[in-house]
mmCIF file of C-alpha atoms and ligand atoms in Angstrom:
data_model
loop_
_atom_site.group_PDB
_atom_site.id
_atom_site.type_symbol
_atom_site.label_atom_id
_atom_site.label_comp_id
_atom_site.label_asym_id
_atom_site.label_seq_id
_atom_site.Cartn_x
_atom_site.Cartn_y
_atom_site.Cartn_z
ATOM 1 C CA MET A 1 121.703 113.268 130.275
ATOM 2 C CA GLN A 2 117.775 114.657 130.046
ATOM 3 C CA VAL A 3 117.858 117.910 131.631
ATOM 4 C CA LYS A 4 114.611 119.306 131.653
ATOM 5 C CA PRO A 5 112.782 122.552 133.910
ATOM 6 C CA ILE A 6 111.221 121.776 136.705
ATOM 7 C CA LYS A 7 108.686 122.815 139.203
ATOM 8 C CA ILE A 8 109.133 123.158 142.910
ATOM 9 C CA GLY A 9 105.131 123.802 144.289
ATOM 10 C CA GLU A 10 104.524 126.871 142.382
ATOM 11 C CA ILE A 11 108.449 127.222 141.398
ATOM 12 C CA ALA A 12 109.329 127.282 138.128
ATOM 13 C CA VAL A 13 113.223 125.822 138.274
ATOM 14 C CA HIS A 14 115.634 126.251 135.091
ATOM 15 C CA ASN A 15 116.968 122.531 134.973
ATOM 16 C CA ASN A 16 116.884 118.913 137.217
ATOM 17 C CA VAL A 17 120.490 119.072 138.110
ATOM 18 C CA PHE A 18 120.746 120.414 141.685
ATOM 19 C CA LEU A 19 124.142 121.825 143.966
ATOM 20 C CA ALA A 20 123.614 119.605 147.541
ATOM 21 C CA PRO A 21 124.011 121.225 150.431
ATOM 22 C CA LEU A 22 127.311 121.246 151.871
ATOM 23 C CA ALA A 23 128.021 122.014 154.939
ATOM 24 C CA GLY A 24 131.065 124.602 155.380
ATOM 25 C CA TYR A 25 130.984 124.790 151.438
ATOM 26 C CA THR A 26 127.621 125.916 149.373
ATOM 27 C CA ASN A 27 127.842 129.878 150.771
ATOM 28 C CA TYR A 28 126.900 132.842 148.307
ATOM 29 C CA ALA A 29 129.741 132.554 146.212
ATOM 30 C CA PHE A 30 129.514 128.630 145.598
ATOM 31 C CA ARG A 31 125.914 128.655 144.771
ATOM 32 C CA ARG A 32 126.288 131.382 141.782
ATOM 33 C CA LEU A 33 129.712 129.846 140.593
ATOM 34 C CA CYS A 34 127.812 126.654 140.422
ATOM 35 C CA LYS A 35 124.458 128.195 139.196
ATOM 36 C CA SER A 36 126.890 130.077 136.209
ATOM 37 C CA TYR A 37 127.770 126.667 134.889
ATOM 38 C CA GLY A 38 124.184 125.073 134.646
ATOM 39 C CA ALA A 39 122.825 123.692 138.551
ATOM 40 C CA GLY A 40 118.966 124.114 138.027
ATOM 41 C CA LEU A 41 119.091 125.102 141.834
ATOM 42 C CA CYS A 42 121.370 125.467 144.708
ATOM 43 C CA CYS A 43 120.626 124.883 148.174
ATOM 44 C CA THR A 44 122.914 126.045 151.449
ATOM 45 C CA GLU A 45 124.122 124.136 153.926
ATOM 46 C CA MET A 46 122.455 123.045 156.923
ATOM 47 C CA VAL A 47 121.522 125.408 159.641
ATOM 48 C CA SER A 48 119.994 125.386 162.661
ATOM 49 C CA ALA A 49 116.193 126.340 163.357
ATOM 50 C CA LYS A 50 116.991 127.283 166.683
ATOM 51 C CA GLY A 51 120.005 129.468 165.885
ATOM 52 C CA LEU A 52 117.464 130.932 163.804
ATOM 53 C CA LYS A 53 114.850 131.422 166.662
ATOM 54 C CA TYR A 54 118.061 132.884 168.962
ATOM 55 C CA GLY A 55 119.872 135.180 166.219
ATOM 56 C CA SER A 56 122.752 133.432 165.875
ATOM 57 C CA GLU A 57 125.432 136.232 163.869
ATOM 58 C CA ASN A 58 126.781 133.017 162.440
ATOM 59 C CA THR A 59 123.800 131.649 160.873
ATOM 60 C CA LYS A 60 122.476 134.507 159.245
ATOM 61 C CA GLU A 61 126.027 134.508 157.462
ATOM 62 C CA LEU A 62 124.865 131.749 156.272
ATOM 63 C CA LEU A 63 121.794 132.976 155.073
ATOM 64 C CA TYR A 64 123.282 135.845 152.531
ATOM 65 C CA THR A 65 122.209 135.915 149.037
ATOM 66 C CA ASP A 66 121.232 138.546 146.644
ATOM 67 C CA ASP A 67 119.134 138.774 143.308
ATOM 68 C CA LYS A 68 122.275 138.098 141.219
ATOM 69 C CA GLU A 69 121.697 134.591 142.409
ATOM 70 C CA GLY A 70 118.387 133.783 141.570
ATOM 71 C CA VAL A 71 116.226 131.408 143.016
ATOM 72 C CA CYS A 72 118.065 128.924 145.904
ATOM 73 C CA ALA A 73 116.816 126.711 148.479
ATOM 74 C CA ALA A 74 117.762 126.749 152.465
ATOM 75 C CA GLN A 75 118.226 123.943 154.109
ATOM 76 C CA ILE A 76 117.454 123.952 158.225
ATOM 77 C CA PHE A 77 117.102 121.447 160.488
ATOM 78 C CA GLY A 78 115.600 120.544 163.787
ATOM 79 C CA SER A 79 113.569 118.788 165.812
ATOM 80 C CA ASP A 80 111.170 120.815 167.273
ATOM 81 C CA PRO A 81 108.132 120.874 164.702
ATOM 82 C CA GLU A 82 106.928 124.986 166.150
ATOM 83 C CA ILE A 83 110.396 126.112 165.873
ATOM 84 C CA MET A 84 111.054 124.523 162.307
ATOM 85 C CA ARG A 85 107.788 126.909 161.218
ATOM 86 C CA MET A 86 109.401 129.926 163.004
ATOM 87 C CA ALA A 87 112.051 129.390 161.096
ATOM 88 C CA CYS A 88 111.409 129.065 158.015
ATOM 89 C CA GLU A 89 108.968 132.526 158.788
ATOM 90 C CA ASN A 90 111.989 134.085 159.869
ATOM 91 C CA GLU A 91 112.926 137.512 158.174
ATOM 92 C CA ALA A 92 116.488 135.457 157.088
ATOM 93 C CA LEU A 93 114.864 132.908 155.327
ATOM 94 C CA ALA A 94 113.218 135.658 153.387
ATOM 95 C CA PRO A 95 114.292 135.680 150.009
ATOM 96 C CA PHE A 96 114.562 131.780 150.139
ATOM 97 C CA PRO A 97 110.942 130.947 148.430
ATOM 98 C CA ILE A 98 111.947 126.858 148.413
ATOM 99 C CA VAL A 99 113.339 125.392 152.006
ATOM 100 C CA ASP A 100 114.505 122.168 152.437
ATOM 101 C CA ILE A 101 114.611 119.969 155.552
ATOM 102 C CA ASN A 102 117.192 118.053 156.508
ATOM 103 C CA MET A 103 115.944 114.019 157.202
ATOM 104 C CA GLY A 104 119.519 112.318 156.488
ATOM 105 C CA CYS A 105 122.411 114.222 158.387
ATOM 106 C CA PRO A 106 124.682 111.517 160.038
ATOM 107 C CA VAL A 107 126.457 113.652 162.121
ATOM 108 C CA PRO A 108 126.399 112.219 165.340
ATOM 109 C CA LYS A 109 125.518 115.645 167.456
ATOM 110 C CA ILE A 110 123.383 116.057 164.904
ATOM 111 C CA TYR A 111 121.468 112.818 165.299
ATOM 112 C CA LYS A 112 121.626 112.038 169.082
ATOM 113 C CA ASN A 113 119.684 115.665 169.252
ATOM 114 C CA GLY A 114 117.005 113.577 166.912
ATOM 115 C CA GLU A 115 117.831 115.679 164.204
ATOM 116 C CA GLY A 116 118.835 115.281 160.659
ATOM 117 C CA SER A 117 118.538 111.099 160.194
ATOM 118 C CA ALA A 118 116.966 110.857 163.120
ATOM 119 C CA LEU A 119 114.091 111.563 162.470
ATOM 120 C CA LEU A 120 114.271 109.004 159.527
ATOM 121 C CA GLU A 121 113.380 106.572 162.884
ATOM 122 C CA ASN A 122 110.643 108.563 164.014
ATOM 123 C CA PRO A 123 107.827 109.320 160.386
ATOM 124 C CA ILE A 124 105.456 110.914 162.703
ATOM 125 C CA LEU A 125 107.512 113.365 163.894
ATOM 126 C CA ALA A 126 109.199 114.133 160.345
ATOM 127 C CA GLU A 127 105.007 114.663 159.346
ATOM 128 C CA LYS A 128 104.468 116.990 161.772
ATOM 129 C CA ILE A 129 106.900 118.737 160.956
ATOM 130 C CA VAL A 130 106.416 118.881 157.140
ATOM 131 C CA LYS A 131 102.605 119.388 158.132
ATOM 132 C CA GLU A 132 103.835 122.702 160.191
ATOM 133 C CA CYS A 133 106.592 124.579 158.077
ATOM 134 C CA VAL A 134 104.413 123.989 155.016
ATOM 135 C CA LYS A 135 102.222 126.659 157.417
ATOM 136 C CA SER A 136 104.712 129.225 156.618
ATOM 137 C CA GLY A 137 104.005 129.584 152.755
ATOM 138 C CA LYS A 138 107.093 128.271 151.804
ATOM 139 C CA GLU A 139 107.264 125.634 149.798
ATOM 140 C CA ILE A 140 108.716 122.791 151.563
ATOM 141 C CA THR A 141 111.360 120.029 150.242
ATOM 142 C CA VAL A 142 112.139 117.524 152.264
ATOM 143 C CA LYS A 143 115.962 115.592 151.548
ATOM 144 C CA PHE A 144 116.358 112.622 153.141
ATOM 145 C CA ARG A 145 118.201 109.058 153.147
ATOM 146 C CA ILE A 146 116.808 105.481 152.729
ATOM 147 C CA GLY A 147 117.247 104.482 155.663
ATOM 148 C CA ILE A 148 119.916 103.884 159.345
ATOM 149 C CA HIS A 149 120.438 100.727 158.162
ATOM 150 C CA ALA A 150 120.606 97.722 155.699
ATOM 151 C CA ASP A 151 118.516 95.735 157.361
ATOM 152 C CA ASN A 152 115.762 98.810 157.318
ATOM 153 C CA LEU A 153 115.139 100.344 154.869
ATOM 154 C CA ILE A 154 112.056 103.000 154.703
ATOM 155 C CA THR A 155 112.395 104.761 151.669
ATOM 156 C CA GLU A 156 108.752 104.010 149.988
ATOM 157 C CA GLU A 157 107.129 104.584 152.982
ATOM 158 C CA PHE A 158 108.744 107.451 154.072
ATOM 159 C CA ALA A 159 108.117 109.038 150.908
ATOM 160 C CA LYS A 160 104.811 108.917 150.908
ATOM 161 C CA ARG A 161 104.339 110.058 154.434
ATOM 162 C CA MET A 162 106.619 113.153 153.071
ATOM 163 C CA GLU A 163 104.391 113.792 150.579
ATOM 164 C CA GLY A 164 100.961 113.412 152.126
ATOM 165 C CA ALA A 165 102.261 116.088 154.777
ATOM 166 C CA GLY A 166 102.619 118.265 151.527
ATOM 167 C CA ALA A 167 106.531 118.206 150.554
ATOM 168 C CA ARG A 168 106.865 119.706 146.972
ATOM 169 C CA LEU A 169 109.702 117.562 146.008
ATOM 170 C CA ILE A 170 111.840 115.035 147.855
ATOM 171 C CA THR A 171 115.534 114.605 147.672
ATOM 172 C CA ILE A 172 117.111 111.043 148.436
ATOM 173 C CA HIS A 173 120.246 110.344 149.218
ATOM 174 C CA GLY A 174 120.439 106.247 148.224
ATOM 175 C CA ARG A 175 122.916 105.434 150.986
ATOM 176 C CA THR A 176 122.129 104.394 154.501
ATOM 177 C CA LYS A 177 122.799 106.988 157.825
ATOM 178 C CA ASP A 178 125.553 103.918 159.193
ATOM 179 C CA LYS A 179 127.466 104.736 155.415
ATOM 180 C CA VAL A 180 128.079 108.064 156.286
ATOM 181 C CA TYR A 181 128.793 108.382 152.392
ATOM 182 C CA ALA A 182 130.547 105.647 151.328
ATOM 183 C CA GLY A 183 129.620 102.676 149.418
ATOM 184 C CA GLU A 184 127.235 102.252 146.720
ATOM 185 C CA VAL A 185 123.733 103.673 146.170
ATOM 186 C CA ASN A 186 120.982 101.901 145.684
ATOM 187 C CA TYR A 187 119.213 102.376 142.585
ATOM 188 C CA LYS A 188 116.378 100.720 143.597
ATOM 189 C CA GLU A 189 115.365 101.551 146.552
ATOM 190 C CA ILE A 190 114.969 105.573 145.427
ATOM 191 C CA ALA A 191 113.092 103.972 141.724
ATOM 192 C CA ALA A 192 110.506 102.062 144.173
ATOM 193 C CA ALA A 193 109.843 106.206 146.525
ATOM 194 C CA LYS A 194 109.849 107.743 142.865
ATOM 195 C CA ASN A 195 107.112 105.048 141.759
ATOM 196 C CA ALA A 196 104.610 105.649 145.070
ATOM 197 C CA VAL A 197 104.777 109.617 144.649
ATOM 198 C CA GLN A 198 103.184 112.166 142.516
ATOM 199 C CA ILE A 199 105.991 114.979 143.106
ATOM 200 C CA PRO A 200 109.563 114.966 141.787
ATOM 201 C CA VAL A 201 111.998 112.781 142.850
ATOM 202 C CA ILE A 202 115.547 113.797 143.012
ATOM 203 C CA ALA A 203 118.691 111.022 143.372
ATOM 204 C CA ASN A 204 121.462 111.596 145.049
ATOM 205 C CA GLY A 205 124.775 109.687 145.456
ATOM 206 C CA GLY A 206 128.164 109.022 143.679
ATOM 207 C CA VAL A 207 127.700 111.377 140.344
ATOM 208 C CA PHE A 208 131.382 112.008 139.202
ATOM 209 C CA SER A 209 130.491 112.516 135.554
ATOM 210 C CA LEU A 210 127.809 112.655 133.042
ATOM 211 C CA ALA A 211 128.132 109.279 132.728
ATOM 212 C CA ASP A 212 127.314 108.936 136.656
ATOM 213 C CA GLY A 213 124.266 111.366 135.988
ATOM 214 C CA GLU A 214 122.907 109.152 132.821
ATOM 215 C CA LYS A 215 123.050 105.920 135.193
ATOM 216 C CA LEU A 216 121.638 107.494 138.250
ATOM 217 C CA MET A 217 118.438 109.230 136.413
ATOM 218 C CA LYS A 218 118.322 105.644 134.556
ATOM 219 C CA GLU A 219 118.116 103.672 136.806
ATOM 220 C CA THR A 220 115.678 105.353 139.706
ATOM 221 C CA GLY A 221 113.293 107.066 136.971
ATOM 222 C CA ALA A 222 114.047 110.412 139.008
ATOM 223 C CA ASP A 223 113.204 113.717 137.959
ATOM 224 C CA GLY A 224 116.871 114.960 138.468
ATOM 225 C CA VAL A 225 120.153 114.447 139.793
ATOM 226 C CA MET A 226 121.373 116.420 143.412
ATOM 227 C CA VAL A 227 125.816 116.763 143.397
ATOM 228 C CA ALA A 228 127.974 117.252 146.469
ATOM 229 C CA ARG A 229 131.756 116.102 146.307
ATOM 230 C CA ALA A 230 132.436 116.408 142.864
ATOM 231 C CA ALA A 231 131.512 120.415 142.414
ATOM 232 C CA LEU A 232 133.952 120.582 145.386
ATOM 233 C CA PHE A 233 136.400 118.973 142.656
ATOM 234 C CA GLU A 234 134.962 120.643 139.427
ATOM 235 C CA PRO A 235 132.203 123.520 140.296
ATOM 236 C CA GLN A 236 132.630 123.333 135.808
ATOM 237 C CA VAL A 237 130.860 119.474 136.612
ATOM 238 C CA PHE A 238 126.980 121.489 135.952
ATOM 239 C CA CYS A 239 128.155 122.004 132.511
ATOM 240 C CA VAL A 240 129.688 118.719 131.606
ATOM 241 C CA LEU A 241 125.810 117.659 133.098
ATOM 242 C CA THR A 242 124.005 120.496 131.670
ATOM 243 C CA GLY A 243 126.280 121.301 128.410
ATOM 244 C CA THR A 244 126.867 124.615 129.838
ATOM 245 C CA PRO A 245 129.543 126.463 128.681
ATOM 246 C CA THR A 246 132.872 125.946 130.873
ATOM 247 C CA GLU A 247 135.602 128.387 131.851
ATOM 248 C CA SER A 248 139.344 127.511 132.320
ATOM 249 C CA THR A 249 140.301 126.895 136.135
ATOM 250 C CA LEU A 250 142.062 129.946 136.615
ATOM 251 C CA THR A 251 139.377 132.159 135.106
ATOM 252 C CA MET A 252 136.759 130.132 137.875
ATOM 253 C CA PHE A 253 138.879 130.135 140.804
ATOM 254 C CA GLU A 254 139.303 134.114 139.583
ATOM 255 C CA LYS A 255 135.857 134.689 140.068
ATOM 256 C CA GLN A 256 135.244 132.457 143.339
ATOM 257 C CA MET A 257 137.644 134.572 144.963
ATOM 258 C CA ALA A 258 136.121 137.847 143.720
ATOM 259 C CA TRP A 259 132.218 136.644 145.035
ATOM 260 C CA THR A 260 133.892 135.120 148.141
ATOM 261 C CA ARG A 261 136.165 138.564 149.155
ATOM 262 C CA ALA A 262 132.558 140.572 147.951
ATOM 263 C CA THR A 263 130.652 138.601 150.631
ATOM 264 C CA CYS A 264 133.122 137.155 153.328
ATOM 265 C CA ASP A 265 135.821 139.427 155.475
ATOM 266 C CA GLU A 266 139.394 138.760 154.368
ATOM 267 C CA ARG A 267 140.104 136.218 156.958
ATOM 268 C CA PHE A 268 137.507 134.152 155.703
ATOM 269 C CA THR A 269 138.186 134.400 152.418
ATOM 270 C CA THR A 270 141.765 133.575 152.954
ATOM 271 C CA VAL A 271 140.667 129.962 154.826
ATOM 272 C CA PHE A 272 137.854 129.331 152.952
ATOM 273 C CA MET A 273 139.669 130.046 149.195
ATOM 274 C CA ARG A 274 143.035 128.220 150.462
ATOM 275 C CA LYS A 275 140.746 124.771 151.296
ATOM 276 C CA MET A 276 139.103 125.564 147.834
ATOM 277 C CA ALA A 277 141.968 125.643 146.090
ATOM 278 C CA ALA A 278 143.335 122.243 148.013
ATOM 279 C CA PHE A 279 140.679 120.853 146.105
ATOM 280 C CA TYR A 280 140.814 122.539 142.937
ATOM 281 C CA VAL A 281 144.864 121.266 142.883
ATOM 282 C CA LYS A 282 143.628 117.476 143.060
ATOM 283 C CA GLY A 283 145.234 115.888 140.211
ATOM 284 C CA THR A 284 147.485 118.248 139.000
ATOM 285 C CA ARG A 285 151.346 117.046 138.656
ATOM 286 C CA GLY A 286 152.612 118.833 141.945
ATOM 287 C CA ALA A 287 149.612 118.879 143.987
ATOM 288 C CA ALA A 288 151.189 118.208 147.379
ATOM 289 C CA ALA A 289 153.860 121.322 147.262
ATOM 290 C CA TYR A 290 151.331 123.414 145.821
ATOM 291 C CA LYS A 291 148.874 122.139 149.046
ATOM 292 C CA ASP A 292 151.725 123.331 151.435
ATOM 293 C CA ARG A 293 152.197 126.800 149.509
ATOM 294 C CA LEU A 294 148.639 128.028 149.647
ATOM 295 C CA PHE A 295 147.913 126.312 153.229
ATOM 296 C CA GLN A 296 150.670 128.821 154.559
ATOM 297 C CA ALA A 297 148.896 131.995 152.254
ATOM 298 C CA GLN A 298 148.315 134.820 154.102
ATOM 299 C CA SER A 299 146.047 136.841 152.159
ATOM 300 C CA PRO A 300 143.633 136.245 149.443
ATOM 301 C CA GLU A 301 147.029 138.303 146.902
ATOM 302 C CA GLU A 302 149.334 135.177 148.130
ATOM 303 C CA ILE A 303 146.825 132.435 147.313
ATOM 304 C CA LEU A 304 145.440 133.959 143.627
ATOM 305 C CA SER A 305 149.517 134.749 142.777
ATOM 306 C CA ILE A 306 149.919 130.656 143.502
ATOM 307 C CA ALA A 307 146.746 130.153 141.522
ATOM 308 C CA LYS A 308 147.762 131.836 138.737
ATOM 309 C CA GLU A 309 151.061 129.623 139.180
ATOM 310 C CA ILE A 310 149.671 126.341 139.283
ATOM 311 C CA TRP A 311 146.192 126.944 136.295
ATOM 312 C CA GLY A 312 147.721 130.315 134.584
HETATM 313 C C1 FMN B 1 131.364 118.148 153.365
HETATM 314 C C2 FMN B 1 129.966 117.376 153.468
HETATM 315 C C3 FMN B 1 129.062 118.843 153.924
HETATM 316 C C4 FMN B 1 127.679 118.100 153.760
HETATM 317 N N1 FMN B 1 126.227 118.711 154.034
HETATM 318 C C5 FMN B 1 125.131 118.899 153.788
HETATM 319 C C6 FMN B 1 124.757 119.307 155.144
HETATM 320 O O1 FMN B 1 124.745 120.709 155.032
HETATM 321 N N2 FMN B 1 122.976 119.423 154.505
HETATM 322 C C7 FMN B 1 122.829 117.955 154.015
HETATM 323 O O2 FMN B 1 121.367 117.650 153.554
HETATM 324 N N3 FMN B 1 123.225 116.980 153.268
HETATM 325 C C8 FMN B 1 124.892 117.611 153.394
HETATM 326 N N4 FMN B 1 125.640 116.516 152.908
HETATM 327 C C9 FMN B 1 125.642 115.689 151.873
HETATM 328 C C10 FMN B 1 125.421 115.631 149.888
HETATM 329 O O3 FMN B 1 124.480 116.879 150.594
HETATM 330 C C11 FMN B 1 124.914 114.497 149.715
HETATM 331 O O4 FMN B 1 123.895 114.266 149.993
HETATM 332 C C12 FMN B 1 126.202 113.068 149.920
HETATM 333 O O5 FMN B 1 127.493 113.918 149.677
HETATM 334 C C13 FMN B 1 126.431 112.090 149.025
HETATM 335 O O6 FMN B 1 126.007 113.018 147.333
HETATM 336 P P1 FMN B 1 127.673 112.684 146.481
HETATM 337 O O7 FMN B 1 127.606 111.260 146.218
HETATM 338 O O8 FMN B 1 127.342 113.520 145.717
HETATM 339 O O9 FMN B 1 128.964 113.552 147.398
HETATM 340 C C14 FMN B 1 127.767 116.736 153.169
HETATM 341 C C15 FMN B 1 128.291 116.348 152.786
HETATM 342 C C16 FMN B 1 129.421 116.760 152.536
HETATM 343 C C17 FMN B 1 130.570 115.393 151.874
#
């Protein structure tokens, strides 16, 4: 794969292989792990612009970062241009020079509120949001889908509008909203958008191996790729994609545990690391029995001792 540095507005990013925002997963420890395995840029999970306005504690926790992580993007969702700009200016976003706007989320609650993928149906409002957010001085990027249904694909037109409104980079998930995360990725749509704009285009969808990443880049002509679910099963997928030296599953898991414990409480760490171990154990002999034991584990120590049995 052609791994190369990329610029997002004024910000130089190490390479063009990004970790996607993943609600419930891309916290500080997970992002730092993926970055250490070669990801050029990582993104927080989506946080509510309204939540930031009302100072929700939960929203602030989602935005923890430090210098060890390096440059990171924060993703926000919402539909009110002014509240979105205020979110970009919120103190909780101060450590994030890049703010991504979610225009792809298919979750019914979000869609019905006119947020996430609903903005694909309201391009004028989507433009207003980007224009307003640009005023904050952040580098604004947009992540969107190719449309709501296969019979109304909006990719090229939407990409041009986002560029015109001031987005510095766009990420295109090559599936429609109604397909959620299943089905083929539409390379042609991403390629058409890439040809229509000057800003960098990142292609997203279905990258689980080096061959997948190479194919997505080649077929779309995109400037880079974004990886989501593959990283949940194997954060070292970034080593494979970028040629970074890899580490064993046990070492990876111990690091993630340590960084999660350092930034989250014991209860969260236990629940979260149980969930992660269940992903990593997939495909291992006896996975079902290990998963049962993991879900009964009551502390990080217990989880670590099962991890040593599995991967030690
Ligand atoms: C559990 C889960 C959570 C996600 N959360 C977000 C999110 O917060 N923001 C976002 O833009 N996309 C989110 N996505 C979509 C992914 O970022 C990505 O676009 C999608 O999974 C396709 O990439 P993949 O085929 O590599 O998984 C989520 C996907 C999954 C499976």
